[in-house]
Amino acid sequence: MDHAQIKIQLLPSLTQIPAAEWDACACPEVAQGGRARDPFTTHRFLLALEQSGSVGPGTGWQPQYLTAYKDAQLIACAPLYAKGHSQGEYVFDHNWAHAYEQAGGHYYPKLQMAVPFTPATGRRFLVRPGFDGVGHSALLQGAVQLASQNNLSSLHITFCTEDEARLGEEMGLMRRSSQQFHWQNEGYSDFEGFMRALSSRKRKNIRKERMQAQCFGGEINIYQGDRLQPAHWDAFWEFYQDTGARKWGSPYLTRSFFDLLHRTMADEVALVLAERNGRPVAGALNFIGRDTLFGRYWGCTEHHPCLHFELCYYQAIELALALGLQRVEAGAQGEHKLARGYLPRQTHSLHWIADPGFAEAVGRYLEAERAAVDEEIEILTEYGPFRKAQVEEKE
């Protein structure tokens, strides 16, 4: 297909793109029925970030949605942002920024192709079926040209898929590897089926933690769809503020984001609340994809032993099994997840840096980092919680 026929355009707001057009690229599988594979790249999720003021002026995340048109039809798009800092990305480049500035350069602004505040793997090059090759190429070349022509230091494409990382590397970008801990459904009929796959010591520890968690003096409930009420979001906002203040200094998301979530995505979220006498004391927010449960936020107003593990990890596994999902992605970092059945999985990102000398130095660093990540994943998997025979069968 002739690339000259492709028109690249930057749009400052998703209100300029019809939801049906964006989603035809972001989640075409919905046309066959069922959920979006990735709820975070849907028009409704990204628009909620924008309309709530979680991204936009004053946030350091300025939307620059990248679009590719052929004959007035949107064939590809990408969530792209001009960044004034490196917060909310979960693939850390603070050291790169410091070194760049020390050498006399200006690292910010930079371009970030990502879902803000969301360390979940998914497609970043959102291409309408039938336009795969030309759509991917148009978006990638367009993003690099945008950075270059505007004298920006760099372009970063974070939490992309493995296929996108490979294709990006073939087109000259640098590939970076990291790791997260995911739970995989190996055909378990229920939670006890999963427990039987673990070593006896790990089973005993999980049972002990679940019993301790239940001692908070109330009950655990899951709210989704019509069961979700505004009062539930009021409680969760309090939890989220506490967690955000401790982790990031201030919360990334605004209160109105959760109101928009309630109005547009209630069927795609599951809010797990620990309640005592009708009052929530802790909660965990999950998003439901086509085959994956994404654990995103946790918070509490009271601290109880093991309640975090119960709400975030064990309840997530039970919910995934009940919904027939294949995996649980419980967010960034956390080797403590290993003992609870979550194994290390590689995540990917792509990077383009304008300065050739700096790019060469970063490239050497990334090569060594990839080797270290591969080795760590191998070691952690070997010492994982599953019975040895179970691990050998998976190999």
mmCIF file of C-alpha atoms in Angstrom:
data_model
loop_
_atom_site.group_PDB
_atom_site.id
_atom_site.type_symbol
_atom_site.label_atom_id
_atom_site.label_comp_id
_atom_site.label_asym_id
_atom_site.label_seq_id
_atom_site.Cartn_x
_atom_site.Cartn_y
_atom_site.Cartn_z
ATOM 1 C CA MET A 1 0.000 0.000 0.000
ATOM 2 C CA ASP A 2 1.287 3.438 -0.927
ATOM 3 C CA HIS A 3 2.339 5.274 2.225
ATOM 4 C CA ALA A 4 1.753 8.591 0.425
ATOM 5 C CA GLN A 5 -1.963 7.905 0.729
ATOM 6 C CA ILE A 6 -1.735 7.964 4.517
ATOM 7 C CA LYS A 7 -2.441 11.226 6.337
ATOM 8 C CA ILE A 8 -0.972 11.606 9.838
ATOM 9 C CA GLN A 9 -2.751 13.995 12.176
ATOM 10 C CA LEU A 10 -2.367 15.046 15.817
ATOM 11 C CA LEU A 11 -5.522 15.766 17.763
ATOM 12 C CA PRO A 12 -5.531 17.461 21.192
ATOM 13 C CA SER A 13 -8.785 15.877 22.372
ATOM 14 C CA LEU A 14 -10.598 12.584 21.960
ATOM 15 C CA THR A 15 -13.814 14.562 21.544
ATOM 16 C CA GLN A 16 -12.581 15.156 17.978
ATOM 17 C CA ILE A 17 -12.624 11.415 17.255
ATOM 18 C CA PRO A 18 -15.922 9.490 17.252
ATOM 19 C CA ALA A 19 -15.853 6.687 19.816
ATOM 20 C CA ALA A 20 -16.882 4.112 17.219
ATOM 21 C CA GLU A 21 -13.957 5.085 14.964
ATOM 22 C CA TRP A 22 -11.358 4.964 17.739
ATOM 23 C CA ASP A 23 -12.688 1.674 19.109
ATOM 24 C CA ALA A 24 -12.718 0.107 15.636
ATOM 25 C CA CYS A 25 -8.941 0.374 15.931
ATOM 26 C CA ALA A 26 -8.550 -0.117 19.694
ATOM 27 C CA CYS A 27 -10.925 -3.005 20.310
ATOM 28 C CA PRO A 28 -12.237 -4.434 17.022
ATOM 29 C CA GLU A 29 -12.915 -7.753 18.792
ATOM 30 C CA VAL A 30 -15.982 -6.190 20.433
ATOM 31 C CA ALA A 31 -17.730 -6.305 17.049
ATOM 32 C CA GLN A 32 -17.901 -10.100 17.479
ATOM 33 C CA GLY A 33 -19.414 -9.703 20.943
ATOM 34 C CA GLY A 34 -17.983 -9.660 24.438
ATOM 35 C CA ARG A 35 -15.592 -7.368 26.241
ATOM 36 C CA ALA A 36 -12.668 -5.332 24.974
ATOM 37 C CA ARG A 37 -9.393 -7.180 25.309
ATOM 38 C CA ASP A 38 -7.812 -4.062 26.804
ATOM 39 C CA PRO A 39 -10.222 -1.706 28.604
ATOM 40 C CA PHE A 40 -7.514 0.939 29.031
ATOM 41 C CA THR A 41 -7.129 1.879 25.350
ATOM 42 C CA THR A 42 -10.861 2.206 24.742
ATOM 43 C CA HIS A 43 -12.222 5.627 23.844
ATOM 44 C CA ARG A 44 -14.300 5.754 27.067
ATOM 45 C CA PHE A 45 -11.359 5.121 29.407
ATOM 46 C CA LEU A 46 -8.988 7.596 27.760
ATOM 47 C CA LEU A 47 -11.746 10.185 27.463
ATOM 48 C CA ALA A 48 -12.515 9.816 31.178
ATOM 49 C CA LEU A 49 -8.876 10.649 31.945
ATOM 50 C CA GLU A 50 -9.133 13.723 29.750
ATOM 51 C CA GLN A 51 -12.555 14.993 30.824
ATOM 52 C CA SER A 52 -11.777 14.515 34.511
ATOM 53 C CA GLY A 53 -8.638 16.650 34.273
ATOM 54 C CA SER A 54 -6.412 13.705 35.229
ATOM 55 C CA VAL A 55 -4.476 14.476 32.037
ATOM 56 C CA GLY A 56 -4.244 17.824 30.283
ATOM 57 C CA PRO A 57 -3.083 21.310 31.333
ATOM 58 C CA GLY A 58 -1.145 21.364 34.589
ATOM 59 C CA THR A 59 -0.699 17.591 34.840
ATOM 60 C CA GLY A 60 2.447 17.082 32.773
ATOM 61 C CA TRP A 61 0.435 14.774 30.495
ATOM 62 C CA GLN A 62 -0.675 16.800 27.457
ATOM 63 C CA PRO A 63 -2.713 14.705 24.998
ATOM 64 C CA GLN A 64 -1.462 14.570 21.420
ATOM 65 C CA TYR A 65 -3.511 11.684 20.023
ATOM 66 C CA LEU A 66 -1.757 10.323 16.968
ATOM 67 C CA THR A 67 -4.012 9.305 14.096
ATOM 68 C CA ALA A 68 -3.525 7.863 10.611
ATOM 69 C CA TYR A 69 -6.189 8.259 7.917
ATOM 70 C CA LYS A 70 -6.587 6.710 4.492
ATOM 71 C CA ASP A 71 -9.269 8.175 2.265
ATOM 72 C CA ALA A 72 -10.824 9.924 5.301
ATOM 73 C CA GLN A 73 -11.057 6.618 7.210
ATOM 74 C CA LEU A 74 -9.259 6.275 10.525
ATOM 75 C CA ILE A 75 -7.011 3.214 10.061
ATOM 76 C CA ALA A 76 -4.746 3.589 13.103
ATOM 77 C CA CYS A 77 -4.380 5.656 16.260
ATOM 78 C CA ALA A 78 -2.296 5.824 19.416
ATOM 79 C CA PRO A 79 -2.552 7.382 22.894
ATOM 80 C CA LEU A 80 0.324 9.871 22.735
ATOM 81 C CA TYR A 81 1.248 12.553 25.269
ATOM 82 C CA ALA A 82 3.788 15.351 25.570
ATOM 83 C CA LYS A 83 5.354 14.843 28.996
ATOM 84 C CA GLY A 84 6.842 17.484 31.254
ATOM 85 C CA HIS A 85 8.126 14.926 33.784
ATOM 86 C CA SER A 86 8.530 11.166 34.209
ATOM 87 C CA GLN A 87 5.807 10.515 36.765
ATOM 88 C CA GLY A 88 2.994 8.013 36.343
ATOM 89 C CA GLU A 89 4.821 5.868 33.779
ATOM 90 C CA TYR A 90 6.131 2.879 35.797
ATOM 91 C CA VAL A 91 9.029 2.376 33.380
ATOM 92 C CA PHE A 92 11.526 4.606 35.079
ATOM 93 C CA ASP A 93 13.832 6.883 33.093
ATOM 94 C CA HIS A 94 14.694 9.336 35.882
ATOM 95 C CA ASN A 95 18.394 8.451 35.618
ATOM 96 C CA TRP A 96 18.334 9.038 31.872
ATOM 97 C CA ALA A 97 16.746 12.446 32.408
ATOM 98 C CA HIS A 98 19.339 13.369 35.034
ATOM 99 C CA ALA A 99 22.245 12.319 32.818
ATOM 100 C CA TYR A 100 20.778 14.165 29.820
ATOM 101 C CA GLU A 101 20.400 17.358 31.828
ATOM 102 C CA GLN A 102 23.887 16.990 33.344
ATOM 103 C CA ALA A 103 25.270 16.832 29.808
ATOM 104 C CA GLY A 104 23.603 20.149 29.020
ATOM 105 C CA GLY A 105 20.509 18.902 27.217
ATOM 106 C CA HIS A 106 16.813 19.365 27.855
ATOM 107 C CA TYR A 107 15.153 16.006 28.449
ATOM 108 C CA TYR A 108 11.673 17.469 28.844
ATOM 109 C CA PRO A 109 9.328 17.729 27.098
ATOM 110 C CA LYS A 110 9.406 14.220 25.705
ATOM 111 C CA LEU A 111 6.808 12.091 23.930
ATOM 112 C CA GLN A 112 5.128 9.186 25.718
ATOM 113 C CA MET A 113 2.967 6.619 23.920
ATOM 114 C CA ALA A 114 1.211 4.988 26.830
ATOM 115 C CA VAL A 115 -1.930 4.744 28.905
ATOM 116 C CA PRO A 116 -1.340 7.233 31.738
ATOM 117 C CA PHE A 117 -0.859 5.786 35.231
ATOM 118 C CA THR A 118 -1.503 2.267 33.945
ATOM 119 C CA PRO A 119 1.304 -0.337 33.989
ATOM 120 C CA ALA A 120 -0.688 -2.907 32.001
ATOM 121 C CA THR A 121 0.566 -4.518 28.803
ATOM 122 C CA GLY A 122 -1.522 -3.838 25.730
ATOM 123 C CA ARG A 123 -1.348 -2.669 22.147
ATOM 124 C CA ARG A 124 -0.030 0.854 21.754
ATOM 125 C CA PHE A 125 -0.342 0.919 17.980
ATOM 126 C CA LEU A 126 -4.104 0.633 17.609
ATOM 127 C CA VAL A 127 -4.664 -0.497 14.041
ATOM 128 C CA ARG A 128 -7.931 -1.289 12.279
ATOM 129 C CA PRO A 129 -7.997 -4.917 10.997
ATOM 130 C CA GLY A 130 -6.751 -5.151 7.424
ATOM 131 C CA PHE A 131 -4.285 -2.273 7.808
ATOM 132 C CA ASP A 132 -1.754 -3.934 10.144
ATOM 133 C CA GLY A 133 1.503 -3.302 8.319
ATOM 134 C CA VAL A 134 0.838 0.153 6.965
ATOM 135 C CA GLY A 135 -0.952 1.314 10.122
ATOM 136 C CA HIS A 136 1.843 0.251 12.474
ATOM 137 C CA SER A 137 4.491 1.764 10.216
ATOM 138 C CA ALA A 138 2.596 5.046 9.817
ATOM 139 C CA LEU A 139 2.145 5.514 13.570
ATOM 140 C CA LEU A 140 5.726 4.647 14.459
ATOM 141 C CA GLN A 141 7.281 6.788 11.743
ATOM 142 C CA GLY A 142 4.870 9.598 12.539
ATOM 143 C CA ALA A 143 5.762 9.561 16.251
ATOM 144 C CA VAL A 144 9.507 9.566 15.571
ATOM 145 C CA GLN A 145 9.184 12.365 13.021
ATOM 146 C CA LEU A 146 7.090 14.393 15.439
ATOM 147 C CA ALA A 147 9.770 14.105 18.121
ATOM 148 C CA SER A 148 12.589 14.854 15.686
ATOM 149 C CA GLN A 149 10.976 17.811 13.926
ATOM 150 C CA ASN A 150 10.106 19.438 17.253
ATOM 151 C CA ASN A 151 13.628 18.910 18.666
ATOM 152 C CA LEU A 152 12.333 16.721 21.484
ATOM 153 C CA SER A 153 14.795 14.559 23.370
ATOM 154 C CA SER A 154 13.005 11.243 23.083
ATOM 155 C CA LEU A 155 10.003 9.045 22.409
ATOM 156 C CA HIS A 156 8.958 6.270 24.802
ATOM 157 C CA ILE A 157 6.408 3.538 24.064
ATOM 158 C CA THR A 158 5.706 1.749 27.321
ATOM 159 C CA PHE A 159 3.962 -1.530 28.185
ATOM 160 C CA CYS A 160 3.597 -2.430 24.529
ATOM 161 C CA THR A 161 3.094 -6.018 23.405
ATOM 162 C CA GLU A 162 5.972 -8.369 22.648
ATOM 163 C CA ASP A 163 5.099 -8.298 18.938
ATOM 164 C CA GLU A 164 5.159 -4.492 18.929
ATOM 165 C CA ALA A 165 8.507 -4.498 20.741
ATOM 166 C CA ARG A 166 9.968 -6.819 18.125
ATOM 167 C CA LEU A 167 8.629 -4.789 15.205
ATOM 168 C CA GLY A 168 9.770 -1.524 16.783
ATOM 169 C CA GLU A 169 13.254 -2.913 17.294
ATOM 170 C CA GLU A 170 13.360 -3.964 13.648
ATOM 171 C CA MET A 171 12.517 -0.350 12.730
ATOM 172 C CA GLY A 172 15.422 1.020 14.771
ATOM 173 C CA LEU A 173 14.009 1.723 18.231
ATOM 174 C CA MET A 174 15.646 0.402 21.390
ATOM 175 C CA ARG A 175 13.838 -2.356 23.258
ATOM 176 C CA ARG A 176 13.663 -2.441 27.037
ATOM 177 C CA SER A 177 12.571 -5.332 29.256
ATOM 178 C CA SER A 178 11.183 -5.337 32.754
ATOM 179 C CA GLN A 179 9.032 -7.708 34.785
ATOM 180 C CA GLN A 180 5.718 -7.982 36.568
ATOM 181 C CA PHE A 181 4.014 -10.766 38.496
ATOM 182 C CA HIS A 182 0.952 -12.339 36.887
ATOM 183 C CA TRP A 183 -1.314 -15.188 37.890
ATOM 184 C CA GLN A 184 -2.097 -17.670 35.141
ATOM 185 C CA ASN A 185 -5.165 -19.895 35.034
ATOM 186 C CA GLU A 186 -3.858 -23.355 34.190
ATOM 187 C CA GLY A 187 -7.317 -24.832 33.863
ATOM 188 C CA TYR A 188 -8.169 -24.687 37.569
ATOM 189 C CA SER A 189 -11.782 -25.505 38.363
ATOM 190 C CA ASP A 190 -11.777 -23.315 41.471
ATOM 191 C CA PHE A 191 -9.470 -21.742 44.062
ATOM 192 C CA GLU A 192 -8.825 -25.109 45.700
ATOM 193 C CA GLY A 193 -7.754 -26.468 42.326
ATOM 194 C CA PHE A 194 -5.158 -23.699 42.155
ATOM 195 C CA MET A 195 -4.075 -24.443 45.727
ATOM 196 C CA ARG A 196 -3.432 -28.096 44.882
ATOM 197 C CA ALA A 197 -0.833 -26.971 42.355
ATOM 198 C CA LEU A 198 1.199 -25.259 45.108
ATOM 199 C CA SER A 199 3.743 -26.740 47.450
ATOM 200 C CA SER A 200 2.294 -27.805 50.802
ATOM 201 C CA ARG A 201 4.165 -25.047 52.630
ATOM 202 C CA LYS A 202 2.737 -22.351 50.340
ATOM 203 C CA ARG A 203 -0.762 -23.790 50.636
ATOM 204 C CA LYS A 204 -0.507 -23.672 54.406
ATOM 205 C CA ASN A 205 0.742 -20.079 54.332
ATOM 206 C CA ILE A 206 -2.061 -18.905 52.017
ATOM 207 C CA ARG A 207 -4.732 -20.555 54.158
ATOM 208 C CA LYS A 208 -3.249 -18.879 57.219
ATOM 209 C CA GLU A 209 -3.232 -15.473 55.522
ATOM 210 C CA ARG A 210 -6.821 -15.826 54.361
ATOM 211 C CA MET A 211 -7.951 -16.749 57.866
ATOM 212 C CA GLN A 212 -6.088 -13.776 59.327
ATOM 213 C CA ALA A 213 -7.645 -11.442 56.759
ATOM 214 C CA GLN A 214 -11.149 -12.564 57.721
ATOM 215 C CA CYS A 215 -10.483 -11.474 61.302
ATOM 216 C CA PHE A 216 -10.974 -7.789 60.435
ATOM 217 C CA GLY A 217 -14.508 -8.207 61.783
ATOM 218 C CA GLY A 218 -16.683 -7.753 58.711
ATOM 219 C CA GLU A 219 -17.399 -9.193 55.289
ATOM 220 C CA ILE A 220 -15.888 -8.888 51.819
ATOM 221 C CA ASN A 221 -18.154 -7.939 48.921
ATOM 222 C CA ILE A 222 -17.585 -7.465 45.193
ATOM 223 C CA TYR A 223 -19.499 -4.706 43.401
ATOM 224 C CA GLN A 224 -19.888 -4.558 39.649
ATOM 225 C CA GLY A 225 -22.351 -3.078 37.166
ATOM 226 C CA ASP A 226 -25.702 -2.153 38.702
ATOM 227 C CA ARG A 227 -24.491 -3.108 42.192
ATOM 228 C CA LEU A 228 -22.027 -0.216 42.174
ATOM 229 C CA GLN A 229 -23.373 2.854 43.931
ATOM 230 C CA PRO A 230 -21.979 6.403 44.294
ATOM 231 C CA ALA A 231 -21.305 5.718 47.986
ATOM 232 C CA HIS A 232 -18.913 2.939 47.027
ATOM 233 C CA TRP A 233 -16.876 5.403 44.964
ATOM 234 C CA ASP A 234 -16.904 7.912 47.824
ATOM 235 C CA ALA A 235 -15.309 5.271 50.037
ATOM 236 C CA PHE A 236 -12.824 4.185 47.403
ATOM 237 C CA TRP A 237 -11.794 7.784 46.722
ATOM 238 C CA GLU A 238 -10.800 8.064 50.361
ATOM 239 C CA PHE A 239 -8.717 4.882 50.027
ATOM 240 C CA TYR A 240 -7.134 6.084 46.793
ATOM 241 C CA GLN A 241 -6.192 9.457 48.227
ATOM 242 C CA ASP A 242 -4.399 7.808 51.147
ATOM 243 C CA THR A 243 -2.452 5.454 48.890
ATOM 244 C CA GLY A 244 -1.630 8.214 46.402
ATOM 245 C CA ALA A 245 -0.357 10.534 49.106
ATOM 246 C CA ARG A 246 1.957 7.846 50.469
ATOM 247 C CA LYS A 247 3.228 6.567 47.100
ATOM 248 C CA TRP A 248 3.340 9.584 44.820
ATOM 249 C CA GLY A 249 2.901 12.620 47.058
ATOM 250 C CA SER A 250 -0.473 13.397 45.508
ATOM 251 C CA PRO A 251 -3.023 11.253 43.649
ATOM 252 C CA TYR A 252 -2.731 11.063 39.856
ATOM 253 C CA LEU A 253 -6.464 10.688 39.244
ATOM 254 C CA THR A 254 -9.113 13.243 40.148
ATOM 255 C CA ARG A 255 -12.355 12.509 41.976
ATOM 256 C CA SER A 256 -14.411 13.112 38.837
ATOM 257 C CA PHE A 257 -12.532 10.330 37.027
ATOM 258 C CA PHE A 258 -14.263 7.772 39.234
ATOM 259 C CA ASP A 259 -17.650 9.388 38.580
ATOM 260 C CA LEU A 260 -17.047 9.056 34.839
ATOM 261 C CA LEU A 261 -15.908 5.482 35.371
ATOM 262 C CA HIS A 262 -19.182 4.769 37.130
ATOM 263 C CA ARG A 263 -21.205 6.236 34.267
ATOM 264 C CA THR A 264 -19.339 4.695 31.325
ATOM 265 C CA MET A 265 -17.512 1.568 32.528
ATOM 266 C CA ALA A 266 -19.422 0.118 35.484
ATOM 267 C CA ASP A 267 -19.703 -3.260 33.762
ATOM 268 C CA GLU A 268 -15.942 -3.331 33.188
ATOM 269 C CA VAL A 269 -14.843 -2.781 36.776
ATOM 270 C CA ALA A 270 -15.068 -4.889 39.910
ATOM 271 C CA LEU A 271 -14.676 -3.104 43.237
ATOM 272 C CA VAL A 272 -13.727 -5.412 46.111
ATOM 273 C CA LEU A 273 -14.642 -3.882 49.467
ATOM 274 C CA ALA A 274 -14.002 -5.046 53.015
ATOM 275 C CA GLU A 275 -16.996 -3.753 54.976
ATOM 276 C CA ARG A 276 -17.800 -3.732 58.653
ATOM 277 C CA ASN A 277 -21.248 -2.707 59.869
ATOM 278 C CA GLY A 278 -21.999 -1.424 56.382
ATOM 279 C CA ARG A 279 -18.918 0.817 56.271
ATOM 280 C CA PRO A 280 -16.015 0.094 53.871
ATOM 281 C CA VAL A 281 -12.615 -0.011 55.581
ATOM 282 C CA ALA A 282 -10.496 -1.203 52.617
ATOM 283 C CA GLY A 283 -10.889 -1.784 48.896
ATOM 284 C CA ALA A 284 -9.277 -2.890 45.657
ATOM 285 C CA LEU A 285 -10.291 -1.792 42.159
ATOM 286 C CA ASN A 286 -10.048 -4.195 39.214
ATOM 287 C CA PHE A 287 -10.742 -3.765 35.515
ATOM 288 C CA ILE A 288 -12.160 -6.668 33.520
ATOM 289 C CA GLY A 289 -10.725 -7.381 30.086
ATOM 290 C CA ARG A 290 -11.672 -10.062 27.602
ATOM 291 C CA ASP A 291 -9.346 -12.645 29.128
ATOM 292 C CA THR A 292 -7.524 -10.752 31.891
ATOM 293 C CA LEU A 293 -8.416 -9.203 35.234
ATOM 294 C CA PHE A 294 -6.321 -6.088 35.825
ATOM 295 C CA GLY A 295 -5.734 -5.147 39.452
ATOM 296 C CA ARG A 296 -5.142 -1.394 39.630
ATOM 297 C CA TYR A 297 -5.638 0.390 42.961
ATOM 298 C CA TRP A 298 -5.813 -0.514 46.620
ATOM 299 C CA GLY A 299 -6.338 1.524 49.751
ATOM 300 C CA CYS A 300 -7.663 1.414 53.302
ATOM 301 C CA THR A 301 -8.595 3.519 56.287
ATOM 302 C CA GLU A 302 -7.787 0.736 58.751
ATOM 303 C CA HIS A 303 -4.850 -1.638 58.697
ATOM 304 C CA HIS A 304 -5.560 -5.322 59.318
ATOM 305 C CA PRO A 305 -3.148 -8.270 58.928
ATOM 306 C CA CYS A 306 -3.203 -9.832 55.437
ATOM 307 C CA LEU A 307 -6.257 -7.869 54.285
ATOM 308 C CA HIS A 308 -4.226 -6.389 51.426
ATOM 309 C CA PHE A 309 -3.259 -9.867 50.200
ATOM 310 C CA GLU A 310 -6.860 -11.055 50.444
ATOM 311 C CA LEU A 311 -8.468 -8.177 48.556
ATOM 312 C CA CYS A 312 -5.794 -7.672 45.921
ATOM 313 C CA TYR A 313 -4.550 -11.190 45.179
ATOM 314 C CA TYR A 314 -6.789 -13.974 46.477
ATOM 315 C CA GLN A 315 -10.108 -12.279 45.726
ATOM 316 C CA ALA A 316 -8.737 -11.401 42.273
ATOM 317 C CA ILE A 317 -7.911 -15.052 41.580
ATOM 318 C CA GLU A 318 -11.372 -16.155 42.698
ATOM 319 C CA LEU A 319 -13.022 -13.483 40.552
ATOM 320 C CA ALA A 320 -10.939 -14.427 37.499
ATOM 321 C CA LEU A 321 -11.933 -18.065 37.936
ATOM 322 C CA ALA A 322 -15.606 -17.134 38.310
ATOM 323 C CA LEU A 323 -15.470 -15.028 35.123
ATOM 324 C CA GLY A 324 -13.527 -17.643 33.151
ATOM 325 C CA LEU A 325 -10.509 -15.364 32.660
ATOM 326 C CA GLN A 326 -7.023 -16.612 31.838
ATOM 327 C CA ARG A 327 -4.857 -14.359 33.978
ATOM 328 C CA VAL A 328 -4.618 -11.708 36.651
ATOM 329 C CA GLU A 329 -2.229 -8.804 36.225
ATOM 330 C CA ALA A 330 -1.812 -7.288 39.654
ATOM 331 C CA GLY A 331 0.106 -4.147 38.728
ATOM 332 C CA ALA A 332 3.747 -3.134 38.850
ATOM 333 C CA GLN A 333 6.548 -4.599 40.941
ATOM 334 C CA GLY A 334 6.111 -6.678 44.084
ATOM 335 C CA GLU A 335 8.160 -9.834 44.574
ATOM 336 C CA HIS A 336 5.875 -10.594 47.527
ATOM 337 C CA LYS A 337 3.318 -11.691 44.914
ATOM 338 C CA LEU A 338 5.489 -14.699 44.043
ATOM 339 C CA ALA A 339 4.588 -16.620 47.210
ATOM 340 C CA ARG A 340 0.920 -16.043 46.415
ATOM 341 C CA GLY A 341 0.898 -17.728 43.017
ATOM 342 C CA TYR A 342 1.907 -14.822 40.770
ATOM 343 C CA LEU A 343 4.892 -15.672 38.567
ATOM 344 C CA PRO A 344 7.300 -13.216 36.896
ATOM 345 C CA ARG A 345 6.485 -12.224 33.330
ATOM 346 C CA GLN A 346 8.480 -10.042 30.990
ATOM 347 C CA THR A 347 7.107 -6.645 29.981
ATOM 348 C CA HIS A 348 8.317 -4.514 27.079
ATOM 349 C CA SER A 349 8.872 -0.940 26.021
ATOM 350 C CA LEU A 350 10.456 0.896 23.083
ATOM 351 C CA HIS A 351 12.617 4.009 23.144
ATOM 352 C CA TRP A 352 13.944 6.506 20.602
ATOM 353 C CA ILE A 353 16.516 9.097 21.674
ATOM 354 C CA ALA A 354 17.504 11.978 19.426
ATOM 355 C CA ASP A 355 21.122 12.390 20.518
ATOM 356 C CA PRO A 356 23.200 9.616 18.862
ATOM 357 C CA GLY A 357 25.849 9.469 21.586
ATOM 358 C CA PHE A 358 23.324 9.312 24.395
ATOM 359 C CA ALA A 359 21.285 6.744 22.468
ATOM 360 C CA GLU A 360 24.376 4.548 22.125
ATOM 361 C CA ALA A 361 25.037 4.694 25.871
ATOM 362 C CA VAL A 362 21.406 3.883 26.679
ATOM 363 C CA GLY A 363 21.486 1.021 24.185
ATOM 364 C CA ARG A 364 24.439 -0.566 25.999
ATOM 365 C CA TYR A 365 22.655 -0.178 29.316
ATOM 366 C CA LEU A 366 19.469 -1.764 27.971
ATOM 367 C CA GLU A 367 21.366 -4.760 26.613
ATOM 368 C CA ALA A 368 22.827 -5.464 30.057
ATOM 369 C CA GLU A 369 19.477 -4.785 31.734
ATOM 370 C CA ARG A 370 17.665 -7.274 29.477
ATOM 371 C CA ALA A 371 20.136 -9.994 30.389
ATOM 372 C CA ALA A 372 19.691 -9.251 34.093
ATOM 373 C CA VAL A 373 15.884 -9.295 33.795
ATOM 374 C CA ASP A 374 15.956 -12.631 31.950
ATOM 375 C CA GLU A 375 18.172 -14.134 34.634
ATOM 376 C CA GLU A 376 16.015 -12.809 37.467
ATOM 377 C CA ILE A 377 12.837 -14.176 35.888
ATOM 378 C CA GLU A 378 14.466 -17.592 35.516
ATOM 379 C CA ILE A 379 15.636 -17.627 39.145
ATOM 380 C CA LEU A 380 12.340 -16.396 40.581
ATOM 381 C CA THR A 381 10.345 -18.896 38.543
ATOM 382 C CA GLU A 382 12.564 -21.713 39.803
ATOM 383 C CA TYR A 383 11.893 -20.671 43.389
ATOM 384 C CA GLY A 384 8.193 -20.062 42.802
ATOM 385 C CA PRO A 385 5.367 -21.466 44.942
ATOM 386 C CA PHE A 386 4.318 -24.332 42.692
ATOM 387 C CA ARG A 387 5.117 -27.964 43.289
ATOM 388 C CA LYS A 388 8.265 -28.913 41.451
ATOM 389 C CA ALA A 389 6.471 -31.391 39.202
ATOM 390 C CA GLN A 390 4.047 -28.627 38.225
ATOM 391 C CA VAL A 391 6.872 -26.304 37.156
ATOM 392 C CA GLU A 392 8.541 -29.051 35.122
ATOM 393 C CA GLU A 393 5.264 -29.804 33.333
ATOM 394 C CA LYS A 394 4.964 -26.146 32.278
ATOM 395 C CA GLU A 395 8.469 -26.229 30.860
#
